[in-house]
PDB file of C-alpha atoms in Angstrom:
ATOM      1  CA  UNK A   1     124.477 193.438 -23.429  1.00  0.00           C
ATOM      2  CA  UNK A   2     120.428 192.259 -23.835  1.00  0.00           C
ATOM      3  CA  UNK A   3     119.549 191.238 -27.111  1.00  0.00           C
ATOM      4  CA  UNK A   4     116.067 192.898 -27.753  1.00  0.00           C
ATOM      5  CA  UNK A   5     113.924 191.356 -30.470  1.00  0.00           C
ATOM      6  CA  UNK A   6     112.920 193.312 -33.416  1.00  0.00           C
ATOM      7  CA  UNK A   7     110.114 191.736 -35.755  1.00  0.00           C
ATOM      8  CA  UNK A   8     108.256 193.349 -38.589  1.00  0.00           C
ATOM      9  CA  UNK A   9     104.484 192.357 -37.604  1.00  0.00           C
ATOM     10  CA  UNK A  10     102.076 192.281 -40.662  1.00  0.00           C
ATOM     11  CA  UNK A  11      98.039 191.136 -40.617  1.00  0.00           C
ATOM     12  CA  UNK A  12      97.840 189.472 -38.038  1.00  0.00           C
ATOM     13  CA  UNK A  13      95.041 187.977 -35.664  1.00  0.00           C
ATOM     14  CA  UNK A  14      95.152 186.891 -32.267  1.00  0.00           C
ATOM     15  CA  UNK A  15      92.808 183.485 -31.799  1.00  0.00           C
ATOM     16  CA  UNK A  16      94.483 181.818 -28.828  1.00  0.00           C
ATOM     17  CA  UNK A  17      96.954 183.052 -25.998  1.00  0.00           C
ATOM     18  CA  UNK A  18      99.927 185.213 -27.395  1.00  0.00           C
ATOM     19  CA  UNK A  19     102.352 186.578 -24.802  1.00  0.00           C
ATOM     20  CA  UNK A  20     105.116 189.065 -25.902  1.00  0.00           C
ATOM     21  CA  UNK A  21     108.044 190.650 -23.886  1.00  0.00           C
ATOM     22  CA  UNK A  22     111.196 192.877 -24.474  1.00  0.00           C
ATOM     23  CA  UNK A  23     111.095 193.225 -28.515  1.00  0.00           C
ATOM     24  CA  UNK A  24     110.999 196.362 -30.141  1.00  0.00           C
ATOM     25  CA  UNK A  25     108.521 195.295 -33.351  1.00  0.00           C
ATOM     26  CA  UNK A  26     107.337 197.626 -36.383  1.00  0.00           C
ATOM     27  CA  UNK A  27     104.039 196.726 -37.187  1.00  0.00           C
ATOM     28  CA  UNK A  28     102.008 196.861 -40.686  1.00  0.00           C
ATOM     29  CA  UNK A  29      98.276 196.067 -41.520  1.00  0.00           C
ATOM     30  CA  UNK A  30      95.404 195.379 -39.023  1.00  0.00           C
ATOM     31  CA  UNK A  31      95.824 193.604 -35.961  1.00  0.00           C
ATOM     32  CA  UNK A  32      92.970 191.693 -34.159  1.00  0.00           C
ATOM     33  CA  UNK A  33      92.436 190.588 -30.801  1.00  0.00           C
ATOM     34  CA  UNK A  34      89.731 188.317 -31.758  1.00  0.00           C
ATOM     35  CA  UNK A  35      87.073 186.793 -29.389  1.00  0.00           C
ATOM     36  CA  UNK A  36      88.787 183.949 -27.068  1.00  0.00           C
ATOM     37  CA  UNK A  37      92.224 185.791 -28.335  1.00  0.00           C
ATOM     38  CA  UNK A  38      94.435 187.169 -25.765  1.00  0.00           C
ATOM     39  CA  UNK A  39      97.403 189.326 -26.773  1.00  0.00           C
ATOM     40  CA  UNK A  40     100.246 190.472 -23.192  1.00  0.00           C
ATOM     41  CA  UNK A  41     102.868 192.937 -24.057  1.00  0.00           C
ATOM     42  CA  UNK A  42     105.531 193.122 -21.493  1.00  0.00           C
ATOM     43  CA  UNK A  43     108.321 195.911 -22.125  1.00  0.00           C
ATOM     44  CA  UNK A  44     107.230 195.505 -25.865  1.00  0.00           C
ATOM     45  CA  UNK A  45     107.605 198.860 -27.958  1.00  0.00           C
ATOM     46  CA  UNK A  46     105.369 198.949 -31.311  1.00  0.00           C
ATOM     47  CA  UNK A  47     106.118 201.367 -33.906  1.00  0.00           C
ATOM     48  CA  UNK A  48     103.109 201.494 -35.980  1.00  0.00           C
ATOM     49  CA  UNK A  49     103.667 202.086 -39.401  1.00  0.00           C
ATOM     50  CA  UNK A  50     101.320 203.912 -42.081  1.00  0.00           C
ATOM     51  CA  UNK A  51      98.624 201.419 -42.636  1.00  0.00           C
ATOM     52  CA  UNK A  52      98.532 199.779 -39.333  1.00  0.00           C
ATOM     53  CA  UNK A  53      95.413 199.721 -36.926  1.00  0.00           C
ATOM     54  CA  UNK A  54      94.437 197.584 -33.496  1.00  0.00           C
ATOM     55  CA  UNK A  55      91.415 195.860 -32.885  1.00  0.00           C
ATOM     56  CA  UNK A  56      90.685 194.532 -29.790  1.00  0.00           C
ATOM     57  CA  UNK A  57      87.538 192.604 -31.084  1.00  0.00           C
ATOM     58  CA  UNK A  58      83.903 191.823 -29.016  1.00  0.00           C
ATOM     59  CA  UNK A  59      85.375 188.644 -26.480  1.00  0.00           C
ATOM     60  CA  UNK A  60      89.027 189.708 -26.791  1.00  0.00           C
ATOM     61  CA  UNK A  61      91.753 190.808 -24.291  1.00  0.00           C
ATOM     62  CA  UNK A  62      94.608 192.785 -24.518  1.00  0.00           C
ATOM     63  CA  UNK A  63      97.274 193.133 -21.339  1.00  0.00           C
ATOM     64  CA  UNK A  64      99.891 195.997 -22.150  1.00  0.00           C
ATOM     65  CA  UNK A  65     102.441 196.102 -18.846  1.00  0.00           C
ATOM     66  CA  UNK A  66     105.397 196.123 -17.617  1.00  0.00           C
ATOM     67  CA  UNK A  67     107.876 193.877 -16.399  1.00  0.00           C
ATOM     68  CA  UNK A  68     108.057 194.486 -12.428  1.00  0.00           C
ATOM     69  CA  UNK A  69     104.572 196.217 -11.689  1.00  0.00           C
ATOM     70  CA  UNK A  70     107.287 199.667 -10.639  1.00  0.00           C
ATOM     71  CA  UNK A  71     106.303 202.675 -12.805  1.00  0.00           C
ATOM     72  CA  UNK A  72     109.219 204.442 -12.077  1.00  0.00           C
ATOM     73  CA  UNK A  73     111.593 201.813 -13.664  1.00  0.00           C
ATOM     74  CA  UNK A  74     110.837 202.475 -16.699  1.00  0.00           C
ATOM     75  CA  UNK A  75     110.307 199.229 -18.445  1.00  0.00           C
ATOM     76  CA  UNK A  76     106.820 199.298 -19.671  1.00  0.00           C
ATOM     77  CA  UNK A  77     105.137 199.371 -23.264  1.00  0.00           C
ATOM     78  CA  UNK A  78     105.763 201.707 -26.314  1.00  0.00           C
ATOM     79  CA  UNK A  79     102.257 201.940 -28.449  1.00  0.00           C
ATOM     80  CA  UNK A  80     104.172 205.022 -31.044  1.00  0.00           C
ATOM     81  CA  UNK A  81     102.067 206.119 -34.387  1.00  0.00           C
ATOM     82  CA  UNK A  82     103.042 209.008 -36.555  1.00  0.00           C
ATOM     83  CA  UNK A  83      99.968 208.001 -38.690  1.00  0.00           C
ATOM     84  CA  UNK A  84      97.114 210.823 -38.709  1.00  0.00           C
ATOM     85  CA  UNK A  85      94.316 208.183 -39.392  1.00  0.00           C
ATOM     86  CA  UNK A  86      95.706 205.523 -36.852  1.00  0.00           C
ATOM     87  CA  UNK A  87      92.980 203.656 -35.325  1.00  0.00           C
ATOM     88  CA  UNK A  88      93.757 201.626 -31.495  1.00  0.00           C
ATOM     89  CA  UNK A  89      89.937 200.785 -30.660  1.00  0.00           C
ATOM     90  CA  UNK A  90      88.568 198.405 -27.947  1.00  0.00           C
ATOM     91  CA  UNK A  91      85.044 196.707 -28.625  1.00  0.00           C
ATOM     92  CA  UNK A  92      82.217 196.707 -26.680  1.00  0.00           C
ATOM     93  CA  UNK A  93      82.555 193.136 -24.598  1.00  0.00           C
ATOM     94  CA  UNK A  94      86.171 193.027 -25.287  1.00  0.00           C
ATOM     95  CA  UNK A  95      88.801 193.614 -22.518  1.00  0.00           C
ATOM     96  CA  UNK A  96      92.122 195.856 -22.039  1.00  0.00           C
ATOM     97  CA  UNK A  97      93.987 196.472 -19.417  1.00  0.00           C
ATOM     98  CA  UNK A  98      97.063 199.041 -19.075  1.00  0.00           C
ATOM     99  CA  UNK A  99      99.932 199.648 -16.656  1.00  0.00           C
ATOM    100  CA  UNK A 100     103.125 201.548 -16.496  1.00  0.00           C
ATOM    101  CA  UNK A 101     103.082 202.094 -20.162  1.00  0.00           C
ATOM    102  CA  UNK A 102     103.538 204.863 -22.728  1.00  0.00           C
ATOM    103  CA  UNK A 103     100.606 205.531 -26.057  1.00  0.00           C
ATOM    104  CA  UNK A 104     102.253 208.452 -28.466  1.00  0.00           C
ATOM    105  CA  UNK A 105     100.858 209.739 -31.272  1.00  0.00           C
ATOM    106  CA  UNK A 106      99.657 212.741 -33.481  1.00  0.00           C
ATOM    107  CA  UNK A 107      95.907 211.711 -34.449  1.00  0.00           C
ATOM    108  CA  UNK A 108      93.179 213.179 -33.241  1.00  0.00           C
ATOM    109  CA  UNK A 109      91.915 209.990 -30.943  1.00  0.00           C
ATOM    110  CA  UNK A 110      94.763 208.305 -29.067  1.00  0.00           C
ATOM    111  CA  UNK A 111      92.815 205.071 -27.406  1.00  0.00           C
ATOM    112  CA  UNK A 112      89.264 204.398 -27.802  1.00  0.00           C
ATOM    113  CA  UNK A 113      87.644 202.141 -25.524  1.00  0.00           C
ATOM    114  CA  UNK A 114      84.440 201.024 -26.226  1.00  0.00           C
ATOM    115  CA  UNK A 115      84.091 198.308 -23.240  1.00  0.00           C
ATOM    116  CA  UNK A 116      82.679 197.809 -19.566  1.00  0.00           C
ATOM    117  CA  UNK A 117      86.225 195.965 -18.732  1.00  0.00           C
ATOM    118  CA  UNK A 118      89.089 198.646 -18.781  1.00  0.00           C
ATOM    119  CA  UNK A 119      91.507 199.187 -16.455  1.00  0.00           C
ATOM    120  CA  UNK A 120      94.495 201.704 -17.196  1.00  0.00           C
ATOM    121  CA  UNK A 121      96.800 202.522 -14.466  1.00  0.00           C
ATOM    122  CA  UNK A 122      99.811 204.739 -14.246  1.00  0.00           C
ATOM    123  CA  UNK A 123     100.593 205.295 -17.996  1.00  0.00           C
ATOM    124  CA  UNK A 124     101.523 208.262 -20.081  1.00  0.00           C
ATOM    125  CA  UNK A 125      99.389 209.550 -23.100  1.00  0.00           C
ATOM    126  CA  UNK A 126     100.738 212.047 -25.544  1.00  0.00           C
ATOM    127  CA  UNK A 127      98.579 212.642 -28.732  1.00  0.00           C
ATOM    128  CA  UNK A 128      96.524 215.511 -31.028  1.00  0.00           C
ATOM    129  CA  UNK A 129      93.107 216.011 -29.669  1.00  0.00           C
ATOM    130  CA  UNK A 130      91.355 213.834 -27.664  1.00  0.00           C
ATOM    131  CA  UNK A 131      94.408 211.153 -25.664  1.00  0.00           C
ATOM    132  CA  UNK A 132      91.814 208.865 -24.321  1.00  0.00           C
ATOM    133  CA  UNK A 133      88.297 208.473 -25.275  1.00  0.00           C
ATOM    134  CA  UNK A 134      85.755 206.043 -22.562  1.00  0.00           C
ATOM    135  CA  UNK A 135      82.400 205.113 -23.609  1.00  0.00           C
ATOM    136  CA  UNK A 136      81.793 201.485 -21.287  1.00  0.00           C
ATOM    137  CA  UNK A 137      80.433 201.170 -17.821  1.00  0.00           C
ATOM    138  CA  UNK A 138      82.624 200.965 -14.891  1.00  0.00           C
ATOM    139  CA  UNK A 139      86.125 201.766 -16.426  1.00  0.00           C
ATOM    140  CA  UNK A 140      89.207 202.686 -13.845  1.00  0.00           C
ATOM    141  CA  UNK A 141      91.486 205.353 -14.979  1.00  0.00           C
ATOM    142  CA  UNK A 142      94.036 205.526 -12.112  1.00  0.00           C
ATOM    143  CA  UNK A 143      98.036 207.856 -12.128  1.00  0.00           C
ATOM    144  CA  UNK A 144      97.893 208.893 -15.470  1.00  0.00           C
ATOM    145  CA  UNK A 145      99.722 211.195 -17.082  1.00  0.00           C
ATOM    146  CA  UNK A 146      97.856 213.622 -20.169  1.00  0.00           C
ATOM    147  CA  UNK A 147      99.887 216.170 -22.150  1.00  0.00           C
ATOM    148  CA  UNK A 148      97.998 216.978 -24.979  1.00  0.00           C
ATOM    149  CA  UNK A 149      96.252 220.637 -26.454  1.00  0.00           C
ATOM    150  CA  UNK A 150      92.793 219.409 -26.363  1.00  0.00           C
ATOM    151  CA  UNK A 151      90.676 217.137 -24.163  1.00  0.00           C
ATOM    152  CA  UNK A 152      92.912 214.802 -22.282  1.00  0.00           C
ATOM    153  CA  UNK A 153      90.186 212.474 -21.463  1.00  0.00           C
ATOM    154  CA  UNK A 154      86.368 212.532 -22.911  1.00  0.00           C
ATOM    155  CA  UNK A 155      83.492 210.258 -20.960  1.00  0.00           C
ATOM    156  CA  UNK A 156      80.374 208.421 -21.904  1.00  0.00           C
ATOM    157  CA  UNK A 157      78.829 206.448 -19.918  1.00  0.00           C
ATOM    158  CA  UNK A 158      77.856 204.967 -15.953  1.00  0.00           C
ATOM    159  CA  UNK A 159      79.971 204.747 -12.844  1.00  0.00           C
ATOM    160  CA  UNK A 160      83.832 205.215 -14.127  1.00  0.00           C
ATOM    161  CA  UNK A 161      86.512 206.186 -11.766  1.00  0.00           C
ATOM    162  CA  UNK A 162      88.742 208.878 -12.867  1.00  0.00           C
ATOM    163  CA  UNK A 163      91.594 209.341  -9.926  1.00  0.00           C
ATOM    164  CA  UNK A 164      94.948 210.650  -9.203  1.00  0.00           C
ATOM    165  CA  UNK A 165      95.856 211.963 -13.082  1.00  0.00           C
ATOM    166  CA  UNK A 166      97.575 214.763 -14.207  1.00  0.00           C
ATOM    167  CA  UNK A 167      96.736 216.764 -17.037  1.00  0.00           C
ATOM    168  CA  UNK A 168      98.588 219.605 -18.802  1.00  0.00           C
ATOM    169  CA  UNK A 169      97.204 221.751 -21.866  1.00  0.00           C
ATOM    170  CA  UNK A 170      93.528 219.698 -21.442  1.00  0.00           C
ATOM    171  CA  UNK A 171      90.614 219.078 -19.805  1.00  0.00           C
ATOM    172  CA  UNK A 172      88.332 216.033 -18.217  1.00  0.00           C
ATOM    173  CA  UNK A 173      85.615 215.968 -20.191  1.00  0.00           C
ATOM    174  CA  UNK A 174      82.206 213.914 -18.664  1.00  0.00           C
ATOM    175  CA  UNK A 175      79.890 213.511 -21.232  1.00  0.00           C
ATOM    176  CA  UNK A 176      76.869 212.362 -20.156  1.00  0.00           C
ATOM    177  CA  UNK A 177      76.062 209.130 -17.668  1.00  0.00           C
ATOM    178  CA  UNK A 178      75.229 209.011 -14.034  1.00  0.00           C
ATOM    179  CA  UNK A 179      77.593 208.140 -10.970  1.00  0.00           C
ATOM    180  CA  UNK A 180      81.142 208.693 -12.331  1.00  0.00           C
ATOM    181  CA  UNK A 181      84.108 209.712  -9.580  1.00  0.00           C
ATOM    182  CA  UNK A 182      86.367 212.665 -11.195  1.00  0.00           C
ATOM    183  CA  UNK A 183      88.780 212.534  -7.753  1.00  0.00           C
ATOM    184  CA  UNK A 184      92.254 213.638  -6.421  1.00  0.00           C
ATOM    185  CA  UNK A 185      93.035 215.120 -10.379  1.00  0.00           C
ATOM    186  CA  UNK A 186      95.573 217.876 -11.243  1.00  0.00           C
ATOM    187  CA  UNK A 187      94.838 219.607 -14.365  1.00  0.00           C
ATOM    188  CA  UNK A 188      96.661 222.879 -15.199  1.00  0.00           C
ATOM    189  CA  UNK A 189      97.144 225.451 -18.058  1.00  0.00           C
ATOM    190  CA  UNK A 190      94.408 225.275 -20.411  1.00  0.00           C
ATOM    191  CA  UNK A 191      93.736 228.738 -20.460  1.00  0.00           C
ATOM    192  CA  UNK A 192      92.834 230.411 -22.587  1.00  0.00           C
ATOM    193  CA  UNK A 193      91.629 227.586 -24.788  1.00  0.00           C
ATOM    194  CA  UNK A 194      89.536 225.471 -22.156  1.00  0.00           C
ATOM    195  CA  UNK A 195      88.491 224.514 -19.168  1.00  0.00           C
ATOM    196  CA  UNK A 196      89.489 221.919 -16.380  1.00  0.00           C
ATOM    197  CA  UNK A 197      86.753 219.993 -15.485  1.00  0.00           C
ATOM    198  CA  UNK A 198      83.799 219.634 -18.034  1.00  0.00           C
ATOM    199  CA  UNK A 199      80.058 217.926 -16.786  1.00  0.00           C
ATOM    200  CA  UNK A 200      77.483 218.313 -19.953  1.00  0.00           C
ATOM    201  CA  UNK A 201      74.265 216.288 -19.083  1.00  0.00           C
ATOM    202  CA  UNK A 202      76.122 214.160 -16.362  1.00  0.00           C
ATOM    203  CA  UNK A 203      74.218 212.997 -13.725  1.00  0.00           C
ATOM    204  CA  UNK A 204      74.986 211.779  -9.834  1.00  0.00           C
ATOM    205  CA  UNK A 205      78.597 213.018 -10.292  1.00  0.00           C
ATOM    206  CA  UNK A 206      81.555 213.130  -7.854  1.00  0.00           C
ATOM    207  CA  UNK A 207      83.974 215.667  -8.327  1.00  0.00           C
ATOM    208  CA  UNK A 208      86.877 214.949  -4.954  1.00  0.00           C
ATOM    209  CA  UNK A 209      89.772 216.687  -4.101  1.00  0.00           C
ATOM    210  CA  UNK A 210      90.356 217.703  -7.557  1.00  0.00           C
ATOM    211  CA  UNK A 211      93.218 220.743  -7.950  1.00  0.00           C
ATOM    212  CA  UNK A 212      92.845 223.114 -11.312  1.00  0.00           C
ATOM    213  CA  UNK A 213      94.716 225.717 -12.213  1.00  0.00           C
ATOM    214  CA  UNK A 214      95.425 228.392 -14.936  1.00  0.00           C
ATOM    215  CA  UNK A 215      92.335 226.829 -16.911  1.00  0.00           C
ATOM    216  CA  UNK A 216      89.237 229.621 -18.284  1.00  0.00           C
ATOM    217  CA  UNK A 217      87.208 227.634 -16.165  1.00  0.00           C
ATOM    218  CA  UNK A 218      87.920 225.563 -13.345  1.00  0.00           C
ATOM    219  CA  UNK A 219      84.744 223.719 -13.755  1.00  0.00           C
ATOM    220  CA  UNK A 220      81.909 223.631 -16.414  1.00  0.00           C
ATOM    221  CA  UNK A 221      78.382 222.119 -15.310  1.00  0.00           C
ATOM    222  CA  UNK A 222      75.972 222.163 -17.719  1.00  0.00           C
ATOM    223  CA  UNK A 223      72.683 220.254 -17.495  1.00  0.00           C
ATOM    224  CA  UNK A 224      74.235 217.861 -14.893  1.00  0.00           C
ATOM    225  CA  UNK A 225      73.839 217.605 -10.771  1.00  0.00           C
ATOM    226  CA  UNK A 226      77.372 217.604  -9.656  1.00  0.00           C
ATOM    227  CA  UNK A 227      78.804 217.157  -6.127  1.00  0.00           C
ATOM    228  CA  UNK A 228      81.881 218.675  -5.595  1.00  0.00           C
ATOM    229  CA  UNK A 229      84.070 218.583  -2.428  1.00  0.00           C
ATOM    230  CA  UNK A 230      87.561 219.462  -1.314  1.00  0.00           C
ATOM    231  CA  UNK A 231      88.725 221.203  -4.594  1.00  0.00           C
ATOM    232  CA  UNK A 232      90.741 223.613  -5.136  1.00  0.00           C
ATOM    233  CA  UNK A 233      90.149 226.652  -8.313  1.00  0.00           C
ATOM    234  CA  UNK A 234      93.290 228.899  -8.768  1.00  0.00           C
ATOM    235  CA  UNK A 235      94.307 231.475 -10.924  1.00  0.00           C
ATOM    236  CA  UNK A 236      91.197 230.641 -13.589  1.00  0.00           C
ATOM    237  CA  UNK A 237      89.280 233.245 -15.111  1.00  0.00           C
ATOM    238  CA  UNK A 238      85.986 231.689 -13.237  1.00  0.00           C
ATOM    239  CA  UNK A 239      86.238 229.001 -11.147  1.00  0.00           C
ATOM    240  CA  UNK A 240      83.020 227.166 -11.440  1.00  0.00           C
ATOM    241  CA  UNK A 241      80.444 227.889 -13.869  1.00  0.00           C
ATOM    242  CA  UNK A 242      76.507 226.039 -13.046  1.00  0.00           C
ATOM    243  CA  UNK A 243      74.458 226.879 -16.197  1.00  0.00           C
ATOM    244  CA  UNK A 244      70.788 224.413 -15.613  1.00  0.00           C
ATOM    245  CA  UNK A 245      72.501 222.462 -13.224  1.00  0.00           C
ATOM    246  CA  UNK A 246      72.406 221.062 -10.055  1.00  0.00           C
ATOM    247  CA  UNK A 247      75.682 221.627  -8.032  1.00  0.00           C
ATOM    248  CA  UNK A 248      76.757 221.040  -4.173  1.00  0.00           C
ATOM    249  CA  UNK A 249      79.974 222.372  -3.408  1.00  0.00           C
ATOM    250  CA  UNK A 250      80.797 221.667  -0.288  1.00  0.00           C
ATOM    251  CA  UNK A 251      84.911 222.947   1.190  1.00  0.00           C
ATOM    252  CA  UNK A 252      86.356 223.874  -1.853  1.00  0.00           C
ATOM    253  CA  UNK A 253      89.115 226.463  -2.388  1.00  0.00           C
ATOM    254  CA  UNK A 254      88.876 229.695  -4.439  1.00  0.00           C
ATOM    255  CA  UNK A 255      91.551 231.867  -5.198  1.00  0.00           C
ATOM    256  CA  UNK A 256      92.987 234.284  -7.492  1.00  0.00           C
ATOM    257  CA  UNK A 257      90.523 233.886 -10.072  1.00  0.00           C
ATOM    258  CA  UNK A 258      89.460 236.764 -12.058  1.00  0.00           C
TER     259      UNK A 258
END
């Protein structure tokens, strides 16, 4: 039988190198990632309790992962919040990198990440409104999983790479920014709430080998120039909507859409 740790965490901030694995913690109060901190959770699952936050301040890093790099084992992170005012925000200059992990919660923002250094690979998200919010340069978002009602994943910003995620019940929201990749995406069901595929005032955008289904509309452009190749539009009411935009579609699939 494993003996997991359990630990009730209260203020707390991270100055120095602070590596974490297997415990199942409660934590209480603010937590801080502070610059020259770095915080790893391996296999660590953190229920957050009423008045707890994380900060992952201007200089920090946090490293939530799992133990063998294998999604499909099972052993990654738990990030759990019932609170409706929970706050799990990522400076500008700070760093955070996710793998193989699980965020669940009922707020309206599920992971805000303010920074040009995020990486988040291969996780799960499962909150209120908006699951994963982007506003730095050059963020990855690669095999993740979105399950919310809303807008699974909202945009700011230059040259991210949104790849191989699924999405149920949302949308990909780019907001703005020039030379972002929106490829190889599944997103399916949002109708008749929303859309699939959102561009409002984007710029130099890549939409590749995206497949949306059941949505209102497959995909939005609005005030953006938008290349889109190799996607498929099914069973939408439209399947692409250009309203003052600029958009090249070039082999893309449309069927069954109203």
């Amino acid at each position: 039988m494993v003996h997991v740790k359990q630990e009730v965490w209260y203020e707390r901030e991270v100055t120095g190198n602070e590596s974490y694995s297997e415990r199942h913690d409660i934590f209480e109060g603010v937590l801080r990632v502070k610059s020259g901190g770095s915080l790893t959770l391996v296999n660590v699952t953190f229920n957050v309790a009423d008045n707890g936050n994380i900060i992952v301040e201007p200089g920090g890093l946090m490293n939530i992962t799992d133990k063998d790099g294998d999604p499909s084992t099972g052993d990654g992170c738990l990030i759990n919040s019932s609170k409706a005012d929970f706050i799990f925000r990522v400076e500008a200059e700070a760093a955070f990198h996710a793998a193989n992990s699980r965020f669940e919660w009922s707020h309206d923002f599920s992971l805000q990440v303010l920074s040009d250094e995020a990486h988040i690979a291969n996780s799960s998200f499962s909150s209120g409104r908006i699951e994963l919010y982007l506003e730095g340069d050059g963020c990855t978002v690669l095999g993740n999983v979105f399950g919310c009602d809303y807008c699974s994943l909202a945009s700011k910003g230059d040259n991210k790479r949104i790849v191989g995620s699924t999405i149920a019940n949302g949308v990909i929201l780019v907001d703005g920014g020039s030379g972002n990749v929106v490829e190889e995406n599944t997103v399916t069901n949002n109708e008749p709430r929303g859309h699939g595929l959102i561009f409002f005032f984007s710029q130099n955008t890549m939409a590749r080998g995206n497949n949306v289904s059941s949505c209102y509309y497959g995909l939005m452009a609005i005030s953006s120039s938008v290349t889109v190749e190799k996607c498929v539009f099914s069973d939408c009411k439209y399947g692409l909507l250009a309203a003052y935009s600029r958009v090249d579609a070039q082999s893309c699939s449309f069927t069954n859409n109203t």
